[in-house]
Amino acid sequence: MTQTAVADTSDDAAQGVRRRDFIHVAAVSAAGVGAASTLYPLVSQMAPSADVLAESSTEIDISKIQPGQAIKAVFRKQPVFVRNLTPTEIAEAKKVDVGSLRDPQSLDDRTKPGKANWLITMGVCTHLGCVPLGAGEGEVKGEFGGYFCPCHGSSYDTAARIRKGPAPKNLEVPPYEFTSDTVVKIG
Amino acid sequence: MSFPWAKEYTPSHPAMVWLDEKLPLPRFVYNAIGAGYPVPRNLNYFWNFGVLAGFCLVIQLVTGIVLAMHYAANTGVAFDSTEHIMRDVNWGWLLRYMHANGASAFFVVVYAHIFRGFYFGSYKAPREMIWLLGVLIFLLMMATAFMGYVLPWGQMSFWGAKVITGLFGAIPVVGEPLQIWLLGGFAPDQAALNRFFSLHFLLPFVILGVVILHIWALHIPGSSNPTGVEVKTESDTVPFHPYYTAKDGVGLAVFLFLYFAMVFFAPNALGHPDNYIPANPMSTPAHIVPEWYFWPFYAILRAFTADFFIIPAKLMGVLAMFSAILVWFLLPWLDKSPVRSGTYRPTFKKFYWLLVIDVLVLGYCGGAPAAEPYVMISQIAAMYYFLHFFVVIPVVSAIEKPLPLPFSITEAVLGKDEAATVAPAE
């Protein structure tokens, strides 16, 4: 037995691979996999927890919103604007040449078919996350008649598209659906 | 290391001799900040700010740890527990005002320390590592201060957290998932507040560790000095104790006088009234600005209003803001002048003061609303800021003719004849 083992070792050495090399590689690999799999939960615990994700959809009653009015609702603990556009506002939004916009989208891209008067967007400025003005009664709507962010002066039009100021994108349209004519489910 | 003439620690009491054999901690302190550390004899009051910064760190650690005994990092009660500290906890108002103003004082002192380094070329060989560690400390301080400001969970806390984490959202592709991961949600909330508290507690100890490395690296070449001429003989130095412990004591007394004047008579002068309104995710304050010590960098962030080729304006602003600090890491290699001290560099000196004014202008614009003329002024000032580091410093160091340097520190202090009489006495 001993003789065989000795013979094996010398064979391995001749090929350049020793038992000890194998043990080193195996031990370091096992420790590496162990360290990496410990790291995973440590990184992952930072991500949104189950209860935060569970709050990720919300239902809104829109029956009381008159044309020209808007409400602020809460979705993922962030404001969401639900706005009932007037025919003038819709016409104004459709008049704009889409190609000339910083973030080219038409009003139809941003609303549901047949519901062009319901403009539903996040109330989160795409610049640095402030809440723009314009949804509340009597708030400044900016020079394009939509929303105006007081932090760094971004102006949005009646389709909540960025028209002026530092924000790079239009106000985000969250995923939503009409569960009935008067109820919208966001998320 | 030290100079060969450094005094050796020689304990006389048997207990200290015993301790020195088992754990030479007193020897370590003696050689670091005692009579065993020879320091150039010509240090001016700008060399006080290192010790003062260390003192500020101690203030923040002590007051912070006791505040953490009364504060609760929960969105439901964080604001109220801060008010509880202010109104109900014995001396709570003092501790919180010391901590809040201590942060400002820390930054005042550190900015003076950094600009001392800029002027006297403290970043140059052989002291590059001290400088690099110093910039790292500054970055850690900024992160710590930002997270601390979030803890009272007022309006400015909340919106500051939102805007600053929003900066990470500017990074292409990974930005938005990264922001959600950092916050543990889609907006600052319980998860964010709790982890900011945890990190705000941890980071000062990390800073303390890097400060120890900073001082360790300092003790290898020894302190620089206002002439920038290296120490040559024993007559160029005096022992740290009692000479600079005494001089630092004077600076400390002046510092404490000004600091407590702020704490007692204007504790909220540097704060924002909006932060006494509980956080409201549905409404942004009309004018959100960070704390004053971030203003120059905030102005650079906001200076980018147009897309730069394929880089969107928002990302460009974020890159510029971080680069404004990261460029300091390169400074030892951007400034190639063999002369350290700005005193002997007439052209450099003029641009140095231009940089000081430029940073003050940026600071003013960063605190002002994002409207004209401040945006345009920020743009010009931000452009000069980067020109200064990437063009002015290398070019000036290449073409400038410096003034003649003194032969030694002793000569600079005593004049040629006096130095000549001192030298043979060695």
Coordinates of C-alpha atoms in Angstrom, one line a residue:
Chain A
M1 CA 0.0 0.0 0.0
T2 CA 2.6 2.5 1.1
Q3 CA 4.7 1.7 -1.9
T4 CA 1.8 2.2 -4.2
A5 CA 1.0 5.6 -2.7
V6 CA 4.6 6.7 -3.0
A7 CA 4.7 5.6 -6.6
D8 CA 1.5 7.6 -7.3
T9 CA 2.9 10.7 -5.8
S10 CA 6.0 10.5 -7.9
D11 CA 3.9 10.0 -11.0
D12 CA 1.8 13.1 -10.1
A13 CA 5.0 15.1 -9.5
A14 CA 6.2 14.1 -12.9
Q15 CA 3.0 15.5 -14.5
G16 CA 3.4 18.7 -12.5
V17 CA 0.3 18.2 -10.3
R18 CA 0.8 17.3 -6.7
R19 CA -1.8 16.0 -4.2
R20 CA -1.0 19.1 -2.1
D21 CA -1.8 21.4 -5.0
F22 CA -5.1 19.7 -5.4
I23 CA -5.8 20.1 -1.6
H24 CA -4.9 23.8 -1.8
V25 CA -7.2 24.5 -4.7
A26 CA -10.0 22.5 -3.2
A27 CA -9.7 24.2 0.2
V28 CA -9.5 27.7 -1.2
S29 CA -12.4 27.0 -3.6
A30 CA -14.6 25.7 -0.8
A31 CA -13.7 28.7 1.3
G32 CA -14.4 31.0 -1.6
V33 CA -17.8 29.5 -2.3
G34 CA -18.6 29.7 1.3
A35 CA -17.6 33.4 1.5
A36 CA -19.5 34.3 -1.6
S37 CA -22.6 32.5 -0.4
T38 CA -22.4 34.4 2.9
L39 CA -22.1 37.6 1.0
Y40 CA -25.3 37.0 -1.0
P41 CA -27.7 37.4 1.9
L42 CA -25.7 40.3 3.3
V43 CA -26.2 42.2 0.0
S44 CA -29.7 41.0 -0.6
Q45 CA -31.0 42.1 2.8
M46 CA -30.6 45.7 1.6
A47 CA -33.2 45.2 -1.2
P48 CA -36.9 46.0 -0.5
S49 CA -38.4 43.6 2.0
A50 CA -41.6 41.6 1.4
D51 CA -43.9 44.1 3.2
V52 CA -42.5 47.0 1.1
L53 CA -43.2 45.0 -2.1
A54 CA -46.6 44.0 -0.8
E55 CA -47.6 47.7 -0.8
S56 CA -46.9 47.8 -4.5
S57 CA -50.4 48.1 -5.8
T58 CA -53.2 50.6 -5.0
E59 CA -56.8 51.2 -6.1
I60 CA -58.1 54.7 -6.7
D61 CA -61.7 55.9 -7.0
I62 CA -61.7 58.5 -9.8
S63 CA -65.5 59.2 -10.0
K64 CA -65.3 62.5 -8.2
I65 CA -62.5 64.1 -10.4
Q66 CA -64.0 66.7 -12.6
P67 CA -62.4 67.7 -15.9
G68 CA -59.5 70.1 -15.2
Q69 CA -59.1 68.7 -11.7
A70 CA -56.4 66.3 -10.4
I71 CA -55.8 64.4 -7.2
K72 CA -52.6 63.1 -5.5
A73 CA -52.8 59.5 -4.5
V74 CA -50.1 57.3 -2.9
F75 CA -48.4 54.4 -4.8
R76 CA -45.3 52.8 -3.3
K77 CA -45.3 55.6 -0.7
Q78 CA -44.7 58.0 -3.5
P79 CA -47.3 60.5 -4.9
V80 CA -49.1 59.7 -8.0
F81 CA -51.1 62.3 -10.0
V82 CA -54.5 61.4 -11.5
R83 CA -55.6 64.1 -13.7
N84 CA -58.8 64.5 -15.7
L85 CA -57.8 66.6 -18.7
T86 CA -60.1 69.1 -20.3
P87 CA -60.7 69.0 -24.1
T88 CA -58.5 72.1 -24.4
E89 CA -55.6 70.5 -22.5
I90 CA -55.9 67.4 -24.7
A91 CA -55.9 69.5 -27.9
E92 CA -52.8 71.4 -26.6
A93 CA -51.0 68.2 -25.9
K94 CA -51.8 66.8 -29.3
K95 CA -50.7 70.0 -31.1
V96 CA -47.1 69.5 -30.1
D97 CA -44.6 68.0 -32.6
V98 CA -43.5 64.8 -30.8
G99 CA -40.2 64.7 -32.6
S100 CA -39.2 68.0 -31.0
L101 CA -39.5 66.7 -27.5
R102 CA -36.6 65.8 -25.2
D103 CA -38.4 62.5 -24.3
P104 CA -40.6 61.9 -27.5
Q105 CA -44.0 60.5 -26.5
S106 CA -47.5 61.4 -27.7
L107 CA -50.4 61.8 -25.4
D108 CA -51.8 58.5 -26.7
D109 CA -48.6 56.8 -25.7
R110 CA -49.2 58.0 -22.2
T111 CA -52.8 57.2 -21.8
K112 CA -55.1 54.2 -22.3
P113 CA -57.1 53.9 -25.6
G114 CA -60.4 55.7 -25.3
K115 CA -59.4 57.2 -22.0
A116 CA -57.2 60.1 -23.3
N117 CA -58.6 62.4 -20.7
W118 CA -57.2 60.3 -17.8
L119 CA -53.5 61.3 -17.4
I120 CA -52.0 59.1 -14.6
T121 CA -48.4 59.8 -13.8
M122 CA -46.0 59.5 -10.8
G123 CA -45.7 62.8 -8.9
V124 CA -42.0 62.4 -8.9
C125 CA -39.8 64.8 -10.9
T126 CA -37.5 62.8 -13.0
H127 CA -34.6 65.1 -12.2
L128 CA -34.0 64.4 -8.5
G129 CA -37.3 63.2 -7.2
C130 CA -39.1 66.2 -5.8
V131 CA -42.9 66.4 -6.0
P132 CA -43.9 68.8 -8.8
L133 CA -46.7 71.4 -8.2
G134 CA -49.8 71.6 -10.3
A135 CA -52.0 68.7 -9.0
G136 CA -53.5 70.6 -6.1
E137 CA -56.1 73.4 -6.4
G138 CA -54.4 76.7 -7.1
E139 CA -50.9 75.4 -7.5
V140 CA -48.5 76.8 -10.1
K141 CA -48.7 74.7 -13.3
G142 CA -45.7 76.2 -15.0
E143 CA -45.5 77.8 -18.4
F144 CA -46.7 74.7 -20.2
G145 CA -49.9 74.2 -18.1
G146 CA -49.0 70.8 -16.7
Y147 CA -46.7 70.5 -13.7
F148 CA -43.9 72.6 -12.3
C149 CA -41.1 71.4 -10.1
P150 CA -40.0 74.0 -7.6
C151 CA -36.7 72.4 -6.8
H152 CA -34.8 73.0 -10.0
G153 CA -37.4 74.5 -12.3
S154 CA -38.5 71.7 -14.5
S155 CA -41.7 72.4 -16.5
Y156 CA -44.1 69.7 -17.7
D157 CA -46.9 70.1 -20.3
T158 CA -50.5 68.9 -20.2
A159 CA -49.3 65.3 -21.0
A160 CA -46.8 65.6 -18.2
R161 CA -43.9 65.6 -20.7
I162 CA -40.7 67.4 -19.9
R163 CA -40.5 70.7 -21.8
K164 CA -38.0 72.9 -19.9
G165 CA -35.5 72.5 -17.1
P166 CA -33.0 69.9 -16.0
A167 CA -35.3 66.8 -15.8
P168 CA -34.3 64.2 -18.4
K169 CA -37.6 62.3 -18.8
N170 CA -41.3 62.8 -18.9
L171 CA -43.2 62.1 -15.6
E172 CA -43.3 58.3 -15.4
V173 CA -46.5 56.6 -16.2
P174 CA -46.9 53.7 -13.7
P175 CA -48.4 50.4 -14.8
Y176 CA -52.2 50.7 -14.3
E177 CA -55.5 49.4 -15.5
F178 CA -59.2 50.5 -15.3
T179 CA -60.9 47.8 -13.3
S180 CA -64.2 49.7 -13.9
D181 CA -65.2 53.1 -15.3
T182 CA -64.6 54.7 -11.9
V183 CA -61.8 52.6 -10.4
V184 CA -58.1 52.5 -11.4
K185 CA -55.7 49.9 -10.1
I186 CA -52.1 51.2 -10.1
G187 CA -49.3 48.7 -9.9
Chain B
M1 CA 10.4 56.3 12.4
S2 CA 11.7 59.5 13.6
F3 CA 14.7 61.8 13.4
P4 CA 17.9 60.4 15.1
W5 CA 17.7 63.1 17.7
A6 CA 14.2 62.3 18.8
K7 CA 14.1 61.9 22.6
E8 CA 13.7 58.3 23.8
Y9 CA 10.9 57.3 26.1
T10 CA 12.5 56.5 29.4
P11 CA 9.9 55.6 32.1
S12 CA 11.2 56.1 35.7
H13 CA 8.3 54.7 37.7
P14 CA 8.5 50.9 38.1
A15 CA 4.9 50.4 37.0
M16 CA 5.5 52.3 33.8
V17 CA 8.7 50.3 33.2
W18 CA 6.7 47.1 33.7
L19 CA 4.0 48.4 31.3
D20 CA 6.5 49.4 28.7
E21 CA 7.9 45.9 28.6
K22 CA 4.5 44.3 28.3
L23 CA 2.6 46.7 26.1
P24 CA 4.5 49.9 25.0
L25 CA 1.4 52.0 24.5
P26 CA 2.8 55.0 26.5
R27 CA 5.9 54.8 24.4
F28 CA 3.7 54.9 21.3
V29 CA 1.9 58.0 22.5
Y30 CA 5.1 59.6 23.6
N31 CA 6.6 59.1 20.1
A32 CA 3.4 60.2 18.3
I33 CA 2.3 63.3 20.1
G34 CA 4.7 63.7 23.0
A35 CA 8.3 64.9 23.4
G36 CA 9.5 62.0 21.3
Y37 CA 8.2 63.6 18.1
P38 CA 10.5 66.3 16.7
V39 CA 8.5 68.8 14.7
P40 CA 9.7 71.8 12.5
R41 CA 10.1 74.8 14.7
N42 CA 8.4 77.2 12.3
L43 CA 4.8 75.8 12.2
N44 CA 2.2 78.6 12.0
Y45 CA -1.4 78.5 13.3
F46 CA -2.6 76.8 10.1
W47 CA -0.9 73.7 11.5
N48 CA -3.5 73.7 14.4
F49 CA -6.3 72.3 12.2
G50 CA -5.2 68.7 12.2
V51 CA -5.4 68.5 16.0
L52 CA -8.6 70.5 16.0
A53 CA -10.1 68.1 13.4
G54 CA -9.2 65.2 15.8
F55 CA -10.8 67.1 18.6
C56 CA -14.0 67.6 16.5
L57 CA -14.1 63.8 15.8
V58 CA -14.0 63.2 19.6
I59 CA -16.8 65.7 20.2
Q60 CA -18.9 64.0 17.5
L61 CA -18.2 60.5 18.9
V62 CA -19.0 61.4 22.5
T63 CA -22.1 63.4 21.8
G64 CA -23.3 61.0 19.1
I65 CA -23.0 57.9 21.3
V66 CA -25.1 59.5 24.1
L67 CA -27.7 60.9 21.6
A68 CA -28.1 57.3 20.3
M69 CA -29.2 56.3 23.8
H70 CA -32.2 58.5 23.4
Y71 CA -33.0 58.5 19.7
A72 CA -35.2 55.9 18.0
A73 CA -34.6 55.1 14.3
N74 CA -38.2 54.4 13.3
T75 CA -40.1 56.6 10.9
G76 CA -43.1 56.7 13.3
V77 CA -41.1 58.1 16.2
A78 CA -37.8 59.5 14.9
F79 CA -39.0 63.1 14.7
D80 CA -40.7 62.8 18.1
S81 CA -37.6 61.2 19.7
T82 CA -35.5 64.1 18.4
E83 CA -37.9 66.6 20.0
H84 CA -37.9 64.4 23.1
I85 CA -34.1 64.8 23.2
M86 CA -34.6 68.6 22.9
R87 CA -37.3 69.0 25.5
D88 CA -37.3 66.1 27.9
V89 CA -33.9 64.5 28.1
N90 CA -31.6 66.1 30.7
W91 CA -29.2 68.4 28.8
G92 CA -30.5 66.8 25.7
W93 CA -30.7 70.2 23.9
L94 CA -27.0 70.8 24.7
L95 CA -25.9 67.4 23.4
R96 CA -27.9 67.7 20.2
Y97 CA -26.9 71.3 19.5
M98 CA -23.2 70.3 20.2
H99 CA -23.6 67.4 17.8
A100 CA -25.3 69.4 15.0
N101 CA -23.0 72.4 15.3
G102 CA -20.1 70.0 15.9
A103 CA -20.6 68.7 12.3
S104 CA -20.4 72.2 10.9
A105 CA -17.3 72.9 13.1
F106 CA -15.7 69.7 11.9
F107 CA -16.2 70.8 8.3
V108 CA -14.9 74.3 8.9
V109 CA -11.8 72.9 10.5
V110 CA -11.3 70.3 7.8
Y111 CA -11.7 72.8 5.0
A112 CA -9.1 75.0 6.6
H113 CA -6.9 71.9 7.0
I114 CA -7.4 71.0 3.3
F115 CA -6.7 74.5 2.0
R116 CA -3.6 74.7 4.2
G117 CA -2.5 71.6 2.3
F118 CA -3.3 73.2 -1.0
Y119 CA -1.3 76.3 -0.2
F120 CA 1.8 74.8 1.4
G121 CA 1.9 71.8 -1.0
S122 CA 1.4 69.3 1.8
Y123 CA 0.3 66.7 -0.7
K124 CA 3.7 66.5 -2.4
A125 CA 6.2 63.7 -2.1
P126 CA 7.1 62.2 0.3
R127 CA 3.6 62.9 1.8
E128 CA 1.3 61.7 -0.9
M129 CA -0.1 58.8 1.2
I130 CA -1.1 61.3 4.0
W131 CA -2.9 63.3 1.4
L132 CA -4.7 60.3 -0.1
L133 CA -5.9 59.1 3.3
G134 CA -7.0 62.6 4.1
V135 CA -9.2 62.8 1.0
L136 CA -10.6 59.4 1.9
I137 CA -11.4 60.8 5.4
F138 CA -13.2 63.7 3.8
L139 CA -15.3 61.4 1.6
L140 CA -16.2 59.3 4.7
M141 CA -17.1 62.5 6.6
M142 CA -19.4 63.6 3.8
A143 CA -21.2 60.3 3.8
T144 CA -21.5 60.3 7.6
A145 CA -22.8 63.9 7.7
F146 CA -25.4 63.2 5.0
M147 CA -26.7 60.2 6.8
G148 CA -26.7 62.0 10.2
Y149 CA -28.8 64.8 8.7
V150 CA -31.5 62.2 7.7
L151 CA -32.0 60.9 11.2
P152 CA -34.3 63.6 12.7
W153 CA -36.7 62.7 9.9
G154 CA -37.8 66.3 9.2
Q155 CA -38.7 67.6 5.8
M156 CA -35.1 68.5 4.9
S157 CA -34.0 65.1 6.1
F158 CA -36.4 63.3 4.0
W159 CA -36.0 65.3 0.8
G160 CA -32.2 65.4 1.2
A161 CA -32.2 61.6 1.4
K162 CA -34.5 61.5 -1.7
V163 CA -32.4 63.9 -3.8
I164 CA -29.0 62.4 -2.8
T165 CA -30.0 58.8 -3.4
G166 CA -31.6 60.1 -6.6
L167 CA -28.0 61.0 -7.7
F168 CA -27.3 57.3 -8.0
G169 CA -30.4 56.9 -10.2
A170 CA -28.5 58.9 -12.8
I171 CA -26.1 56.1 -13.5
P172 CA -27.1 54.4 -16.7
V173 CA -28.7 50.9 -16.6
V174 CA -27.9 50.0 -13.0
G175 CA -28.9 53.4 -11.5
E176 CA -32.5 52.8 -10.7
P177 CA -32.1 49.3 -9.2
L178 CA -29.1 50.6 -7.3
Q179 CA -31.1 53.4 -5.8
I180 CA -33.9 51.0 -4.8
W181 CA -31.3 48.7 -3.2
L182 CA -29.7 51.5 -1.3
L183 CA -33.0 52.7 0.1
G184 CA -34.6 49.3 0.6
G185 CA -37.7 50.7 -1.1
F186 CA -39.0 53.0 -3.8
A187 CA -38.6 56.1 -1.6
P188 CA -36.9 56.8 1.7
D189 CA -38.8 55.0 4.4
Q190 CA -38.3 52.8 7.4
A191 CA -35.6 50.6 5.8
A192 CA -33.6 53.6 4.7
L193 CA -33.8 55.4 8.0
N194 CA -32.8 52.4 10.0
R195 CA -29.8 51.5 7.8
F196 CA -28.7 55.2 7.7
F197 CA -28.7 55.1 11.5
S198 CA -26.7 51.9 11.6
L199 CA -24.1 53.3 9.1
H200 CA -24.1 56.7 10.8
F201 CA -23.0 54.9 14.0
L202 CA -20.4 52.8 12.2
L203 CA -18.7 55.3 9.9
P204 CA -17.2 57.6 12.5
F205 CA -15.2 54.6 13.8
V206 CA -14.1 53.9 10.3
I207 CA -13.0 57.5 10.1
L208 CA -11.1 57.0 13.4
G209 CA -9.3 54.1 11.9
V210 CA -8.3 56.0 8.8
V211 CA -7.3 59.0 11.0
I212 CA -4.8 56.6 12.8
L213 CA -3.4 55.5 9.4
H214 CA -3.3 59.2 8.3
I215 CA -1.2 60.1 11.4
W216 CA 0.9 56.9 11.0
A217 CA 1.7 58.0 7.5
L218 CA 2.5 61.5 8.7
H219 CA 5.1 60.2 11.2
I220 CA 7.2 58.5 8.5
P221 CA 8.4 61.8 6.8
G222 CA 7.4 64.0 9.7
S223 CA 5.3 67.1 9.6
S224 CA 5.7 69.6 6.7
N225 CA 6.2 73.3 7.5
P226 CA 5.5 76.7 6.0
T227 CA 8.8 77.0 4.1
G228 CA 8.4 73.5 2.5
V229 CA 12.1 73.0 3.2
E230 CA 12.8 69.6 4.7
V231 CA 14.2 69.2 8.2
K232 CA 18.0 69.0 8.1
T233 CA 19.4 69.2 11.6
E234 CA 18.1 69.1 15.2
S235 CA 18.1 72.9 15.3
D236 CA 15.2 72.8 12.7
T237 CA 12.9 71.0 15.1
V238 CA 11.4 71.3 18.6
P239 CA 9.7 68.4 20.5
F240 CA 5.9 68.2 19.9
H241 CA 5.4 68.4 23.6
P242 CA 5.5 70.9 25.2
Y243 CA 5.9 73.2 22.2
Y244 CA 3.0 72.3 20.0
T245 CA 0.8 70.9 22.7
A246 CA 0.9 74.4 24.0
K247 CA 0.4 76.1 20.6
D248 CA -2.4 73.7 19.8
G249 CA -3.9 74.5 23.2
V250 CA -4.1 78.2 22.2
G251 CA -5.9 77.2 18.9
L252 CA -8.2 74.9 20.8
A253 CA -9.2 77.6 23.2
V254 CA -10.1 80.0 20.3
F255 CA -11.9 77.1 18.5
L256 CA -14.0 76.3 21.7
F257 CA -14.8 79.9 22.2
L258 CA -16.3 80.2 18.6
Y259 CA -17.9 76.8 18.7
F260 CA -19.7 77.3 21.9
A261 CA -20.7 80.8 20.8
M262 CA -22.6 79.0 18.0
V263 CA -23.9 76.3 20.2
F264 CA -25.3 78.7 22.8
F265 CA -26.3 81.8 20.9
A266 CA -27.0 80.6 17.3
P267 CA -27.6 76.9 17.4
N268 CA -30.0 76.9 14.5
A269 CA -28.2 79.5 12.4
L270 CA -26.8 76.9 10.0
G271 CA -29.9 74.6 10.0
H272 CA -33.1 74.9 8.0
P273 CA -36.5 75.7 9.7
D274 CA -38.1 73.2 7.3
N275 CA -36.4 70.4 9.2
Y276 CA -38.6 71.1 12.2
I277 CA -41.6 69.9 10.1
P278 CA -42.0 66.2 10.2
A279 CA -41.1 64.4 6.9
N280 CA -43.9 64.4 4.4
P281 CA -43.4 62.2 1.3
M282 CA -46.3 64.0 -0.5
S283 CA -44.9 67.6 -0.4
T284 CA -41.5 68.9 -1.2
P285 CA -40.3 72.1 0.6
A286 CA -40.2 75.0 -1.8
H287 CA -36.4 75.5 -1.5
I288 CA -34.4 72.4 -0.8
V289 CA -30.7 72.8 -0.2
P290 CA -28.1 70.6 1.5
E291 CA -26.1 71.7 4.5
W292 CA -23.7 74.5 3.9
Y293 CA -20.6 72.3 3.7
F294 CA -22.0 70.6 0.6
W295 CA -22.9 73.8 -1.2
P296 CA -19.8 74.1 -3.5
F297 CA -20.3 70.5 -4.7
Y298 CA -24.1 71.0 -5.0
A299 CA -23.5 74.0 -7.2
I300 CA -21.3 71.9 -9.5
L301 CA -24.0 69.3 -9.7
R302 CA -26.6 71.9 -10.8
A303 CA -24.3 73.6 -13.2
F304 CA -24.9 71.0 -15.9
T305 CA -28.2 71.9 -17.5
A306 CA -27.7 70.7 -21.1
D307 CA -26.8 67.2 -22.4
F308 CA -23.1 66.8 -23.2
F309 CA -22.9 64.7 -26.4
I310 CA -24.5 61.4 -25.4
I311 CA -24.2 62.0 -21.6
P312 CA -27.5 63.3 -20.2
A313 CA -27.3 66.5 -18.2
K314 CA -28.3 64.8 -14.9
L315 CA -25.5 62.1 -15.2
M316 CA -23.0 64.8 -16.2
G317 CA -23.8 66.8 -13.1
V318 CA -23.4 63.7 -10.9
L319 CA -20.1 62.8 -12.5
A320 CA -18.8 66.4 -12.2
M321 CA -19.8 66.6 -8.6
F322 CA -17.9 63.4 -7.6
S323 CA -14.9 64.3 -9.9
A324 CA -14.6 67.6 -8.0
I325 CA -13.5 65.7 -5.0
L326 CA -11.8 62.7 -6.7
V327 CA -9.5 65.1 -8.6
W328 CA -7.8 65.8 -5.2
F329 CA -6.5 62.2 -5.3
L330 CA -4.5 63.1 -8.4
L331 CA -3.1 66.4 -7.0
P332 CA 0.3 65.0 -5.9
W333 CA 0.9 64.0 -9.6
L334 CA -0.7 67.1 -11.2
D335 CA 1.5 69.5 -9.4
K336 CA 5.1 68.8 -10.5
S337 CA 6.7 71.8 -9.0
P338 CA 9.7 70.8 -6.9
V339 CA 8.9 73.7 -4.5
R340 CA 6.3 72.8 -2.0
S341 CA 5.3 76.0 -0.3
G342 CA 3.1 78.6 -2.0
T343 CA 5.1 81.3 -0.2
Y344 CA 7.9 80.8 -2.8
R345 CA 5.6 80.3 -5.8
P346 CA 4.4 83.8 -6.9
T347 CA 2.2 82.6 -9.8
F348 CA 0.8 79.6 -8.0
K349 CA -0.1 81.8 -5.1
K350 CA -2.3 84.1 -7.3
F351 CA -4.1 81.1 -8.7
Y352 CA -4.5 79.6 -5.2
W353 CA -6.4 82.6 -4.0
L354 CA -8.4 82.5 -7.2
L355 CA -9.4 79.0 -6.3
V356 CA -10.4 80.1 -2.8
I357 CA -12.6 82.8 -4.2
D358 CA -14.0 80.3 -6.8
V359 CA -15.0 77.8 -4.1
L360 CA -16.6 80.5 -2.1
V361 CA -18.6 81.6 -5.1
L362 CA -19.6 78.0 -5.8
G363 CA -20.6 77.7 -2.2
Y364 CA -22.8 80.8 -2.4
C365 CA -24.4 79.6 -5.6
G366 CA -25.0 76.2 -4.2
G367 CA -27.0 77.7 -1.4
A368 CA -29.0 80.0 -3.7
P369 CA -32.2 79.0 -5.6
A370 CA -31.6 77.2 -8.9
A371 CA -32.3 80.3 -11.0
E372 CA -30.4 82.9 -13.0
P373 CA -27.9 84.4 -12.5
Y374 CA -26.8 81.7 -10.1
V375 CA -26.9 78.9 -12.6
M376 CA -24.6 80.8 -15.0
I377 CA -22.3 81.9 -12.3
S378 CA -22.1 78.2 -11.1
Q379 CA -21.2 77.2 -14.6
I380 CA -18.4 79.6 -14.9
A381 CA -17.1 78.8 -11.4
A382 CA -17.3 75.1 -12.0
M383 CA -15.4 75.5 -15.2
Y384 CA -12.6 77.3 -13.5
Y385 CA -12.6 74.7 -10.7
F386 CA -11.7 72.0 -13.1
L387 CA -9.4 74.2 -15.2
H388 CA -7.5 75.0 -12.0
F389 CA -6.7 71.4 -11.2
F390 CA -6.3 70.0 -14.7
V391 CA -4.7 72.9 -16.5
V392 CA -3.5 75.7 -14.3
I393 CA -1.7 73.5 -11.7
P394 CA 0.3 71.4 -14.2
V395 CA 1.1 74.4 -16.5
V396 CA 2.1 76.7 -13.6
S397 CA 4.3 74.0 -12.1
A398 CA 6.0 73.6 -15.4
I399 CA 6.7 77.2 -16.3
E400 CA 6.9 79.1 -13.0
K401 CA 10.2 80.5 -11.7
P402 CA 10.0 80.1 -7.9
L403 CA 11.6 82.5 -5.5
P404 CA 14.9 81.4 -3.8
L405 CA 14.3 79.0 -0.9
P406 CA 16.0 79.5 2.5
F407 CA 18.8 77.0 3.1
S408 CA 17.1 75.6 6.1
I409 CA 14.2 76.0 8.5
T410 CA 16.5 77.5 11.1
E411 CA 17.8 80.1 8.6
A412 CA 14.2 80.9 7.6
V413 CA 13.3 81.6 11.2
L414 CA 16.5 83.2 12.6
G415 CA 18.1 84.8 9.5
K416 CA 21.5 83.8 7.9
D417 CA 23.8 85.1 10.6
E418 CA 21.9 83.7 13.6
A419 CA 21.6 80.3 11.9
A420 CA 25.3 80.2 11.3
T421 CA 26.0 80.6 15.0
V422 CA 23.4 77.9 15.9
A423 CA 24.7 75.4 13.4
P424 CA 28.2 74.8 14.8
A425 CA 26.8 74.3 18.2
E426 CA 25.3 71.0 17.1

